[in-house]
Short mmCIF file of C-alpha atoms (C1' of nucleotides) in Angstrom, two decimals:
data_model
loop_
_atom_site.label_atom_id
_atom_site.label_comp_id
_atom_site.label_asym_id
_atom_site.label_seq_id
_atom_site.Cartn_x
_atom_site.Cartn_y
_atom_site.Cartn_z
CA UNK A 1 92.84 119.98 113.91
CA UNK A 2 89.94 120.15 116.37
CA UNK A 3 91.18 122.11 119.36
CA UNK A 4 89.57 122.77 122.73
CA UNK A 5 88.29 126.11 121.43
CA UNK A 6 85.99 124.61 118.80
CA UNK A 7 82.24 124.68 119.31
CA UNK A 8 80.71 122.00 121.45
CA UNK A 9 78.85 120.50 118.51
CA UNK A 10 82.16 119.95 116.73
CA UNK A 11 83.91 118.40 119.70
CA UNK A 12 84.71 114.78 119.26
CA UNK A 13 86.14 112.32 121.71
CA UNK A 14 89.37 110.54 120.97
CA UNK A 15 87.66 107.35 119.93
CA UNK A 16 85.68 109.09 117.18
CA UNK A 17 88.76 110.95 116.01
CA UNK A 18 90.58 107.65 115.62
CA UNK A 19 87.66 106.05 113.77
CA UNK A 20 87.41 108.98 111.36
CA UNK A 21 91.14 108.93 110.69
CA UNK A 22 91.22 105.16 110.30
CA UNK A 23 88.32 105.31 107.85
CA UNK A 24 90.26 107.71 105.64
CA UNK A 25 93.60 105.90 105.86
CA UNK A 26 92.09 102.44 105.34
CA UNK A 27 90.11 103.75 102.36
CA UNK A 28 93.24 105.17 100.76
CA UNK A 29 95.61 102.30 101.48
CA UNK A 30 93.63 99.16 102.29
CA UNK A 31 94.09 97.13 105.45
CA UNK A 32 97.69 96.07 104.87
CA UNK A 33 98.78 99.32 103.30
CA UNK A 34 97.53 101.41 106.20
CA UNK A 35 99.71 101.72 109.27
CA UNK A 36 98.58 102.43 112.80
CA UNK A 37 101.16 105.20 112.93
CA UNK A 38 99.65 106.91 109.89
CA UNK A 39 96.19 106.64 111.42
CA UNK A 40 97.42 108.14 114.67
CA UNK A 41 99.08 111.02 112.80
CA UNK A 42 95.92 111.64 110.77
CA UNK A 43 93.86 111.70 113.98
CA UNK A 44 96.41 113.87 115.77
CA UNK A 45 96.66 111.47 118.69
CA UNK A 46 99.42 109.37 120.17
CA UNK A 47 99.80 106.02 118.44
CA UNK A 48 99.61 104.11 121.72
CA UNK A 49 96.02 105.27 122.12
CA UNK A 50 94.94 103.17 119.18
CA UNK A 51 95.85 100.04 121.09
CA UNK A 52 94.30 101.43 124.24
CA UNK A 53 90.86 102.01 122.69
CA UNK A 54 90.94 99.17 120.18
CA UNK A 55 92.87 96.07 121.01
CA UNK A 56 94.54 95.66 117.64
CA UNK A 57 94.67 96.97 114.10
CA UNK A 58 92.34 94.15 113.10
CA UNK A 59 89.67 95.16 115.63
CA UNK A 60 90.00 98.81 114.65
CA UNK A 61 89.35 97.84 111.04
CA UNK A 62 86.23 95.90 111.96
CA UNK A 63 84.98 98.78 114.11
CA UNK A 64 85.42 101.20 111.21
CA UNK A 65 83.57 98.90 108.83
CA UNK A 66 80.68 98.24 111.22
CA UNK A 67 80.21 101.85 112.35
CA UNK A 68 78.23 103.15 109.37
CA UNK A 69 76.59 99.94 108.17
CA UNK A 70 73.80 100.19 110.72
CA UNK A 71 72.81 103.70 109.66
CA UNK A 72 72.94 102.77 105.96
CA UNK A 73 70.73 99.73 106.34
CA UNK A 74 68.34 101.41 108.80
CA UNK A 75 67.70 104.10 106.22
CA UNK A 76 67.29 101.53 103.43
CA UNK A 77 64.78 99.64 105.56
CA UNK A 78 62.86 102.81 106.51
CA UNK A 79 62.58 103.92 102.88
CA UNK A 80 61.52 100.45 101.78
CA UNK A 81 58.92 100.03 104.53
CA UNK A 82 57.46 103.43 103.70
CA UNK A 83 56.88 102.26 100.15
CA UNK A 84 54.88 99.26 101.30
CA UNK A 85 53.15 101.08 104.17
CA UNK A 86 50.13 102.25 102.16
CA UNK A 87 49.26 98.63 101.40
CA UNK A 88 49.94 98.81 97.69
CA UNK A 89 52.88 97.53 95.68
CA UNK A 90 55.53 100.09 94.78
CA UNK A 91 57.29 100.29 91.44
CA UNK A 92 60.55 98.41 91.15
CA UNK A 93 62.27 101.73 90.47
CA UNK A 94 61.07 103.04 93.82
CA UNK A 95 62.42 100.02 95.67
CA UNK A 96 65.80 100.37 93.97
CA UNK A 97 65.87 104.06 94.84
CA UNK A 98 65.45 103.12 98.49
CA UNK A 99 68.34 100.70 98.23
CA UNK A 100 70.74 102.89 96.26
CA UNK A 101 70.15 106.30 97.80
CA UNK A 102 71.82 105.80 101.21
CA UNK A 103 75.16 104.63 99.78
CA UNK A 104 75.22 106.87 96.70
CA UNK A 105 74.54 109.93 98.85
CA UNK A 106 77.10 108.83 101.43
CA UNK A 107 79.70 108.51 98.69
CA UNK A 108 79.23 112.21 97.85
CA UNK A 109 79.41 113.33 101.49
CA UNK A 110 82.98 114.52 101.83
CA UNK A 111 82.22 116.76 104.78
CA UNK A 112 81.62 113.91 107.21
CA UNK A 113 83.98 111.44 105.56
CA UNK A 114 81.20 109.34 104.07
CA UNK A 115 83.06 109.07 100.78
CA UNK A 116 85.89 107.33 102.61
CA UNK A 117 83.55 104.68 103.97
CA UNK A 118 82.08 103.90 100.55
CA UNK A 119 85.53 103.42 99.07
CA UNK A 120 86.33 101.06 101.91
CA UNK A 121 83.03 99.26 101.39
CA UNK A 122 83.80 98.69 97.72
CA UNK A 123 87.07 97.10 98.72
CA UNK A 124 85.52 94.79 101.31
CA UNK A 125 82.37 93.94 99.34
CA UNK A 126 84.38 92.83 96.29
CA UNK A 127 87.14 91.06 98.21
CA UNK A 128 87.43 87.29 98.06
CA UNK A 129 89.57 86.87 101.18
CA UNK A 130 88.05 85.29 104.25
CA UNK A 131 87.87 88.49 106.30
CA UNK A 132 86.11 90.46 103.55
CA UNK A 133 83.52 87.75 103.03
CA UNK A 134 82.88 87.40 106.75
CA UNK A 135 82.50 91.14 107.34
CA UNK A 136 80.26 91.67 104.31
CA UNK A 137 78.01 88.83 105.37
CA UNK A 138 77.75 90.01 108.97
CA UNK A 139 76.76 93.55 108.05
CA UNK A 140 74.84 93.18 104.78
CA UNK A 141 73.26 89.72 104.53
CA UNK A 142 70.11 90.62 106.49
CA UNK A 143 69.23 93.66 104.40
CA UNK A 144 70.03 91.72 101.24
CA UNK A 145 67.43 89.08 102.05
CA UNK A 146 64.84 91.76 102.83
CA UNK A 147 65.32 93.37 99.43
CA UNK A 148 65.30 90.04 97.62
CA UNK A 149 61.95 89.34 99.26
CA UNK A 150 60.69 92.75 98.17
CA UNK A 151 61.83 92.14 94.59
CA UNK A 152 59.91 88.86 94.58
CA UNK A 153 56.75 90.67 95.68
CA UNK A 154 57.05 93.31 92.98
CA UNK A 155 58.22 91.38 89.92
CA UNK A 156 55.99 88.53 88.74
CA UNK A 157 57.49 85.43 87.18
CA UNK A 158 60.74 85.59 89.09
CA UNK A 159 62.11 82.60 90.98
CA UNK A 160 64.01 83.22 94.21
CA UNK A 161 67.17 82.06 92.51
CA UNK A 162 66.79 84.67 89.75
CA UNK A 163 65.83 87.33 92.30
CA UNK A 164 69.09 86.72 94.17
CA UNK A 165 71.04 87.01 90.93
CA UNK A 166 69.15 90.15 89.96
CA UNK A 167 69.80 91.64 93.37
CA UNK A 168 73.52 90.85 93.29
CA UNK A 169 73.95 92.13 89.75
CA UNK A 170 72.14 95.28 90.79
CA UNK A 171 74.31 95.64 93.87
CA UNK A 172 77.41 95.43 91.72
CA UNK A 173 76.20 98.46 89.77
CA UNK A 174 75.56 100.37 92.97
CA UNK A 175 78.93 99.37 94.39
CA UNK A 176 80.85 100.87 91.51
CA UNK A 177 78.80 104.06 91.50
CA UNK A 178 79.22 104.84 95.18
CA UNK A 179 83.02 104.99 94.99
CA UNK A 180 83.62 107.60 92.29
CA UNK A 181 86.63 106.15 90.52
CA UNK A 182 86.48 108.91 87.91
CA UNK A 183 86.62 106.34 85.14
CA UNK A 184 83.47 107.63 83.45
CA UNK A 185 85.14 111.00 83.00
CA UNK A 186 88.32 109.35 81.69
CA UNK A 187 86.40 107.42 79.04
CA UNK A 188 84.36 110.40 77.84
CA UNK A 189 86.93 113.20 77.84
CA UNK A 190 85.26 114.67 80.91
CA UNK A 191 81.77 114.62 79.43
CA UNK A 192 80.43 112.14 82.00
CA UNK A 193 80.26 113.56 85.49
CA UNK A 194 79.44 111.54 88.56
CA UNK A 195 78.85 114.32 91.07
CA UNK A 196 75.11 114.77 90.53
CA UNK A 197 73.51 112.38 93.02
CA UNK A 198 70.06 112.42 91.45
CA UNK A 199 71.35 111.69 87.96
CA UNK A 200 73.57 108.86 89.17
CA UNK A 201 70.69 107.29 91.10
CA UNK A 202 68.23 107.75 88.22
CA UNK A 203 70.51 106.04 85.71
CA UNK A 204 71.27 103.15 88.04
CA UNK A 205 67.59 102.76 88.97
CA UNK A 206 66.51 102.59 85.32
CA UNK A 207 69.31 100.24 84.35
CA UNK A 208 68.85 97.77 87.20
CA UNK A 209 65.04 97.73 87.05
CA UNK A 210 65.11 96.84 83.36
CA UNK A 211 67.76 94.21 84.01
CA UNK A 212 65.77 92.50 86.75
CA UNK A 213 62.57 92.52 84.70
CA UNK A 214 64.43 90.96 81.78
CA UNK A 215 65.58 88.12 84.02
CA UNK A 216 61.91 87.30 84.65
CA UNK A 217 61.31 86.82 80.93
CA UNK A 218 61.76 83.06 80.39
CA UNK A 219 62.53 83.55 76.70
CA UNK A 220 65.55 85.66 77.54
CA UNK A 221 67.12 83.46 80.19
CA UNK A 222 67.97 80.48 78.06
CA UNK A 223 71.60 79.51 78.43
CA UNK A 224 72.04 78.93 74.72
CA UNK A 225 75.10 80.66 73.40
CA UNK A 226 74.29 83.05 70.55
CA UNK A 227 75.63 82.10 67.15
CA UNK A 228 79.16 83.29 66.99
CA UNK A 229 82.09 82.28 64.91
CA UNK A 230 85.26 83.08 66.81
CA UNK A 231 87.46 84.39 64.09
CA UNK A 232 91.08 83.34 64.20
CA UNK A 233 93.70 86.01 63.88
CA UNK A 234 93.92 87.18 60.31
CA UNK B 1 105.97 71.31 91.89
CA UNK B 2 107.17 71.21 88.29
CA UNK B 3 110.39 69.21 88.28
CA UNK B 4 112.94 68.61 85.54
CA UNK B 5 111.24 65.28 84.75
CA UNK B 6 107.95 66.86 83.62
CA UNK B 7 107.02 66.88 79.96
CA UNK B 8 108.52 69.56 77.79
CA UNK B 9 105.15 71.22 77.25
CA UNK B 10 104.81 71.71 81.00
CA UNK B 11 108.30 73.13 81.50
CA UNK B 12 108.31 76.75 82.54
CA UNK B 13 111.20 79.07 82.92
CA UNK B 14 111.85 80.82 86.20
CA UNK B 15 110.28 84.05 85.08
CA UNK B 16 106.94 82.38 84.33
CA UNK B 17 107.07 80.46 87.62
CA UNK B 18 107.47 83.76 89.47
CA UNK B 19 104.66 85.42 87.53
CA UNK B 20 102.28 82.52 88.23
CA UNK B 21 103.15 82.52 91.91
CA UNK B 22 102.89 86.29 92.19
CA UNK B 23 99.49 86.22 90.50
CA UNK B 24 98.18 83.82 93.14
CA UNK B 25 99.75 85.56 96.13
CA UNK B 26 98.74 89.06 94.99
CA UNK B 27 95.18 87.81 94.34
CA UNK B 28 94.94 86.37 97.85
CA UNK B 29 96.60 89.20 99.76
CA UNK B 30 96.59 92.35 97.66
CA UNK B 31 99.71 94.34 96.84
CA UNK B 32 100.65 95.36 100.36
CA UNK B 33 99.57 92.09 101.97
CA UNK B 34 101.68 89.99 99.63
CA UNK B 35 105.39 89.62 100.41
CA UNK B 36 108.16 88.86 97.98
CA UNK B 37 109.23 86.04 100.28
CA UNK B 38 105.80 84.39 100.06
CA UNK B 39 105.88 84.72 96.28
CA UNK B 40 109.33 83.17 96.12
CA UNK B 41 108.24 80.29 98.34
CA UNK B 42 105.09 79.72 96.25
CA UNK B 43 107.22 79.67 93.10
CA UNK B 44 109.86 77.47 94.71
CA UNK B 45 112.66 79.83 93.80
CA UNK B 46 115.14 81.91 95.77
CA UNK B 47 113.74 85.26 96.81
CA UNK B 48 116.70 87.14 95.34
CA UNK B 49 115.63 86.00 91.88
CA UNK B 50 112.53 88.14 92.05
CA UNK B 51 114.68 91.24 92.14
CA UNK B 52 116.95 89.83 89.46
CA UNK B 53 114.15 89.30 86.92
CA UNK B 54 111.92 92.17 88.01
CA UNK B 55 113.50 95.23 89.49
CA UNK B 56 111.10 95.67 92.37
CA UNK B 57 107.89 94.39 93.91
CA UNK B 58 106.08 97.25 92.18
CA UNK B 59 107.32 96.25 88.72
CA UNK B 60 106.49 92.62 89.38
CA UNK B 61 102.94 93.63 90.22
CA UNK B 62 102.57 95.60 87.02
CA UNK B 63 104.01 92.71 84.99
CA UNK B 64 101.48 90.32 86.54
CA UNK B 65 98.60 92.67 85.80
CA UNK B 66 99.64 93.34 82.21
CA UNK B 67 100.43 89.74 81.30
CA UNK B 68 96.90 88.51 80.66
CA UNK B 69 95.21 91.76 79.68
CA UNK B 70 96.45 91.53 76.09
CA UNK B 71 95.02 88.05 75.59
CA UNK B 72 91.69 89.02 77.17
CA UNK B 73 91.21 92.11 75.02
CA UNK B 74 92.50 90.45 71.84
CA UNK B 75 89.83 87.80 72.24
CA UNK B 76 87.15 90.39 72.98
CA UNK B 77 88.14 92.29 69.87
CA UNK B 78 88.20 89.16 67.70
CA UNK B 79 84.74 88.09 68.87
CA UNK B 80 83.37 91.59 68.37
CA UNK B 81 84.87 92.02 64.90
CA UNK B 82 83.48 88.65 63.84
CA UNK B 83 80.00 89.88 64.74
CA UNK B 84 80.33 92.89 62.47
CA UNK B 85 82.25 91.05 59.71
CA UNK B 86 79.15 89.97 57.75
CA UNK B 87 78.19 93.59 57.28
CA UNK B 88 75.04 93.45 59.39
CA UNK B 89 74.39 94.72 62.87
CA UNK B 90 74.58 92.11 65.65
CA UNK B 91 72.20 91.94 68.57
CA UNK B 92 73.26 93.78 71.71
CA UNK B 93 73.26 90.44 73.54
CA UNK B 94 75.83 89.10 71.08
CA UNK B 95 78.12 92.08 71.63
CA UNK B 96 77.90 91.68 75.39
CA UNK B 97 78.66 88.00 75.07
CA UNK B 98 81.86 88.88 73.25
CA UNK B 99 82.80 91.26 76.03
CA UNK B 100 81.92 89.06 78.99
CA UNK B 101 83.03 85.64 77.79
CA UNK B 102 86.82 86.07 77.99
CA UNK B 103 86.87 87.19 81.63
CA UNK B 104 84.02 84.98 82.89
CA UNK B 105 85.68 81.93 81.38
CA UNK B 106 89.08 82.96 82.71
CA UNK B 107 87.59 83.25 86.20
CA UNK B 108 86.58 79.57 86.05
CA UNK B 109 89.98 78.41 84.77
CA UNK B 110 91.69 77.15 87.88
CA UNK B 111 94.06 74.90 85.99
CA UNK B 112 96.11 77.73 84.51
CA UNK B 113 95.56 80.19 87.36
CA UNK B 114 93.14 82.35 85.42
CA UNK B 115 90.85 82.62 88.44
CA UNK B 116 93.67 84.28 90.33
CA UNK B 117 94.03 86.96 87.68
CA UNK B 118 90.34 87.80 87.68
CA UNK B 119 90.34 88.24 91.46
CA UNK B 120 93.31 90.55 91.09
CA UNK B 121 91.56 92.41 88.27
CA UNK B 122 88.51 93.02 90.45
CA UNK B 123 90.75 94.54 93.08
CA UNK B 124 92.55 96.85 90.65
CA UNK B 125 89.50 97.77 88.54
CA UNK B 126 87.53 98.89 91.60
CA UNK B 127 90.42 100.59 93.38
CA UNK B 128 90.46 104.35 93.76
CA UNK B 129 94.18 104.71 94.48
CA UNK B 130 96.42 106.26 91.88
CA UNK B 131 98.17 103.04 90.87
CA UNK B 132 94.92 101.14 90.33
CA UNK B 133 93.46 103.90 88.19
CA UNK B 134 96.63 104.20 86.12
CA UNK B 135 96.95 100.46 85.51
CA UNK B 136 93.27 100.01 84.67
CA UNK B 137 93.40 102.89 82.20
CA UNK B 138 96.57 101.67 80.51
CA UNK B 139 95.28 98.14 79.94
CA UNK B 140 91.54 98.59 79.47
CA UNK B 141 90.73 102.08 78.16
CA UNK B 142 91.28 101.21 74.49
CA UNK B 143 88.95 98.21 74.49
CA UNK B 144 86.40 100.18 76.49
CA UNK B 145 86.15 102.85 73.82
CA UNK B 146 85.80 100.21 71.10
CA UNK B 147 82.84 98.63 72.87
CA UNK B 148 81.22 101.99 73.61
CA UNK B 149 81.42 102.73 69.87
CA UNK B 150 79.86 99.34 69.12
CA UNK B 151 77.03 99.97 71.59
CA UNK B 152 76.31 103.29 69.87
CA UNK B 153 76.05 101.52 66.50
CA UNK B 154 73.63 98.90 67.83
CA UNK B 155 71.32 100.85 70.14
CA UNK B 156 69.40 103.75 68.59
CA UNK B 157 68.63 106.85 70.62
CA UNK B 158 71.69 106.60 72.85
CA UNK B 159 74.00 109.56 73.40
CA UNK B 160 77.70 108.88 73.84
CA UNK B 161 77.43 109.98 77.43
CA UNK B 162 74.71 107.44 78.15
CA UNK B 163 76.60 104.75 76.23
CA UNK B 164 79.61 105.28 78.48
CA UNK B 165 77.42 105.00 81.56
CA UNK B 166 75.74 101.90 80.17
CA UNK B 167 79.09 100.37 79.40
CA UNK B 168 80.49 101.09 82.86
CA UNK B 169 77.40 99.85 84.65
CA UNK B 170 77.58 96.71 82.53
CA UNK B 171 81.26 96.27 83.29
CA UNK B 172 80.52 96.46 86.99
CA UNK B 173 78.20 93.47 86.64
CA UNK B 174 80.85 91.54 84.74
CA UNK B 175 83.50 92.46 87.28
CA UNK B 176 81.58 90.95 90.18
CA UNK B 177 80.72 87.80 88.25
CA UNK B 178 84.25 86.99 87.17
CA UNK B 179 85.59 86.73 90.71
CA UNK B 180 83.30 84.13 92.32
CA UNK B 181 82.90 85.55 95.81
CA UNK B 182 80.38 82.82 96.68
CA UNK B 183 77.94 85.44 97.94
CA UNK B 184 75.11 84.23 95.70
CA UNK B 185 75.28 80.84 97.37
CA UNK B 186 75.39 82.44 100.82
CA UNK B 187 72.23 84.45 100.14
CA UNK B 188 70.27 81.52 98.72
CA UNK B 189 71.24 78.65 101.04
CA UNK B 190 73.38 77.21 98.27
CA UNK B 191 70.64 77.35 95.65
CA UNK B 192 72.50 79.81 93.42
CA UNK B 193 75.61 78.35 91.87
CA UNK B 194 78.15 80.35 89.92
CA UNK B 195 80.17 77.54 88.37
CA UNK B 196 78.18 77.18 85.13
CA UNK B 197 79.87 79.55 82.71
CA UNK B 198 77.06 79.59 80.16
CA UNK B 199 74.38 80.34 82.74
CA UNK B 200 76.43 83.12 84.32
CA UNK B 201 77.07 84.71 80.94
CA UNK B 202 73.45 84.32 79.82
CA UNK B 203 72.07 86.03 82.94
CA UNK B 204 74.57 88.88 82.74
CA UNK B 205 73.97 89.32 78.99
CA UNK B 206 70.20 89.55 79.45
CA UNK B 207 70.47 91.87 82.44
CA UNK B 208 72.94 94.31 80.91
CA UNK B 209 71.27 94.42 77.48
CA UNK B 210 67.94 95.35 79.02
CA UNK B 211 69.63 97.93 81.22
CA UNK B 212 71.39 99.65 78.33
CA UNK B 213 68.24 99.69 76.21
CA UNK B 214 66.33 101.26 79.09
CA UNK B 215 68.90 104.06 79.28
CA UNK B 216 68.03 104.92 75.66
CA UNK B 217 64.39 105.46 76.62
CA UNK B 218 64.11 109.21 77.28
CA UNK B 219 61.03 108.74 79.44
CA UNK B 220 63.00 106.58 81.86
CA UNK B 221 66.08 108.70 82.23
CA UNK B 222 64.53 111.69 83.95
CA UNK B 223 66.32 112.60 87.11
CA UNK B 224 63.12 113.18 89.01
CA UNK B 225 63.07 111.44 92.32
CA UNK B 226 60.10 109.11 92.69
CA UNK B 227 57.51 110.07 95.29
CA UNK B 228 58.75 108.80 98.58
CA UNK B 229 58.03 109.78 102.11
CA UNK B 230 61.02 108.90 104.25
CA UNK B 231 59.36 107.58 107.34
CA UNK B 232 60.90 108.52 110.62
CA UNK B 233 61.58 105.81 113.14
CA UNK B 234 58.34 104.67 114.74
"C1'" DG C 1 121.57 82.62 86.83
"C1'" DT C 2 121.36 81.18 91.43
"C1'" DC C 3 122.67 81.21 96.00
"C1'" DT C 4 123.84 83.10 101.20
"C1'" DA C 5 123.98 86.72 104.15
"C1'" DT C 6 122.63 90.90 105.71
"C1'" DA C 7 121.92 95.91 105.49
"C1'" DG C 8 118.53 99.30 106.51
"C1'" DT C 9 113.69 100.21 107.45
"C1'" DT C 10 109.39 99.95 109.25
"C1'" DC C 11 105.86 97.58 111.41
"C1'" DG C 12 102.31 96.22 115.48
"C1'" DA C 13 102.22 96.06 120.09
"C1'" DT C 14 103.45 96.84 124.95
"C1'" DA C 15 105.69 98.34 129.40
"C1'" DG C 16 105.71 101.74 132.57
"C1'" DA C 17 105.97 106.76 134.07
"C1'" DC C 18 102.78 110.47 134.79
"C1'" DG D 1 93.75 108.60 129.60
"C1'" DT D 2 97.90 110.03 127.62
"C1'" DC D 3 102.66 110.02 126.99
"C1'" DT D 4 107.86 108.15 125.92
"C1'" DA D 5 110.61 104.55 124.83
"C1'" DT D 6 111.45 100.37 122.93
"C1'" DC D 7 111.10 95.30 121.84
"C1'" DG D 8 110.95 91.70 118.52
"C1'" DA D 9 109.56 90.58 114.19
"C1'" DA D 10 108.82 91.33 109.71
"C1'" DC D 11 109.77 93.64 105.33
"C1'" DT D 12 112.28 95.13 100.51
"C1'" DA D 13 116.34 95.22 98.45
"C1'" DT D 14 121.24 94.48 97.55
"C1'" DA D 15 126.16 92.93 97.82
"C1'" DG D 16 129.04 89.48 96.59
"C1'" DA D 17 130.49 84.38 96.29
"C1'" DC D 18 129.85 80.67 93.10
#
DNA sequence: GTCTATAGTTCGATAGAC
DNA sequence: GTCTATCGAACTATAGAC
């Protein structure tokens, strides 16, 4: 699509074209479903160039996954540090906003392909295969520990173990919301819309903050099963 | 593995052997990463039999996905109906227990391959491709609406729109927990374990119940962004 | 129902000209 | 850096003997 006549600011080198195309094709088809030929076609380049710039399909995939993770986590860290900069302790809702905003906003950015990355991230972050676990850990473990530490500073009565669980359960909410599966609309006859970034973030923020605070309440975290009679089929 | 000498109760016909093997191979490799040859080898049957019993790889995948969904949702429904049977209104935690228990327990059932199904379910439920959305809707829309209705009966001050969001955000927590990615252990130097079913359910129950109740609080659900100065890089 | 054999594609990757 | 051409290996699916 991008020809030599386009403005300088829109010019992209071949490597970026391939990364953008790969991001879209991997997001739509997964690693195994995507083909290097389809990526080359999407990028408008010769398929041999993929192996020239990236050694293999595997390395291309890892490059795509790593490309945006730095920007996401830099922004999360900047927002979080700004909250603590004045010396006080921010509200839990503010901390969660700092965590959620970069990915939720990216998931609504169709102009620069951000929505493709978030769909890919959902796939990798929820995968149980060895490659998914390795890549998720490499790119997102450090920021995870920073936010767990921050949660511990803000919420009294929370053990580190419970903070990790609260963080992960919160992440799972954010993961689903950044991908826009359209399921909310399906279940509500179109009443629920997921295109308003501020509303999506506000709901997730409220939900997760209350959930984490509840985990700190020792009365609530007993493992006793509530009284239930499992009725047999009548 | 299962030979002719095994007890009658352990005998399985070829079709079930293929479904069990396909469940494991699809869970480990996804739809495109799994091959019919690998499934046949895992099942110990000739690869041509897969196309004899199921017409195509696609239909086999759908059969695998549909096989356990009926049992899961029947049990959810039975547990839920038992809670309302006495005429009273159950606690929100009890309703969530009924929803979470079938999948969380299935995810820890390695003896009958249930853990393979839950990993597959995570993949399909979070997928944005057309097949994933279609299959998720076909198997899980009906039970979703039943539980949204139940949430509306239990929690005062909740609109249907917010109940759907609360349900979906709760589901996302349950989805992550049923797959056992091991990430909690990674982030806590092994301190967090996810093998105790009752503890996993209790934490999720507490977290989600508090989150849904918070959504009903009109003061909390404003879409106003909290005061934050996004610090530029120093 | 179960097997062998194979048709017909498509894949990732590379060699080598320009 | 970019292209054409192609290799060797895999894949799904089926035909046909038993």
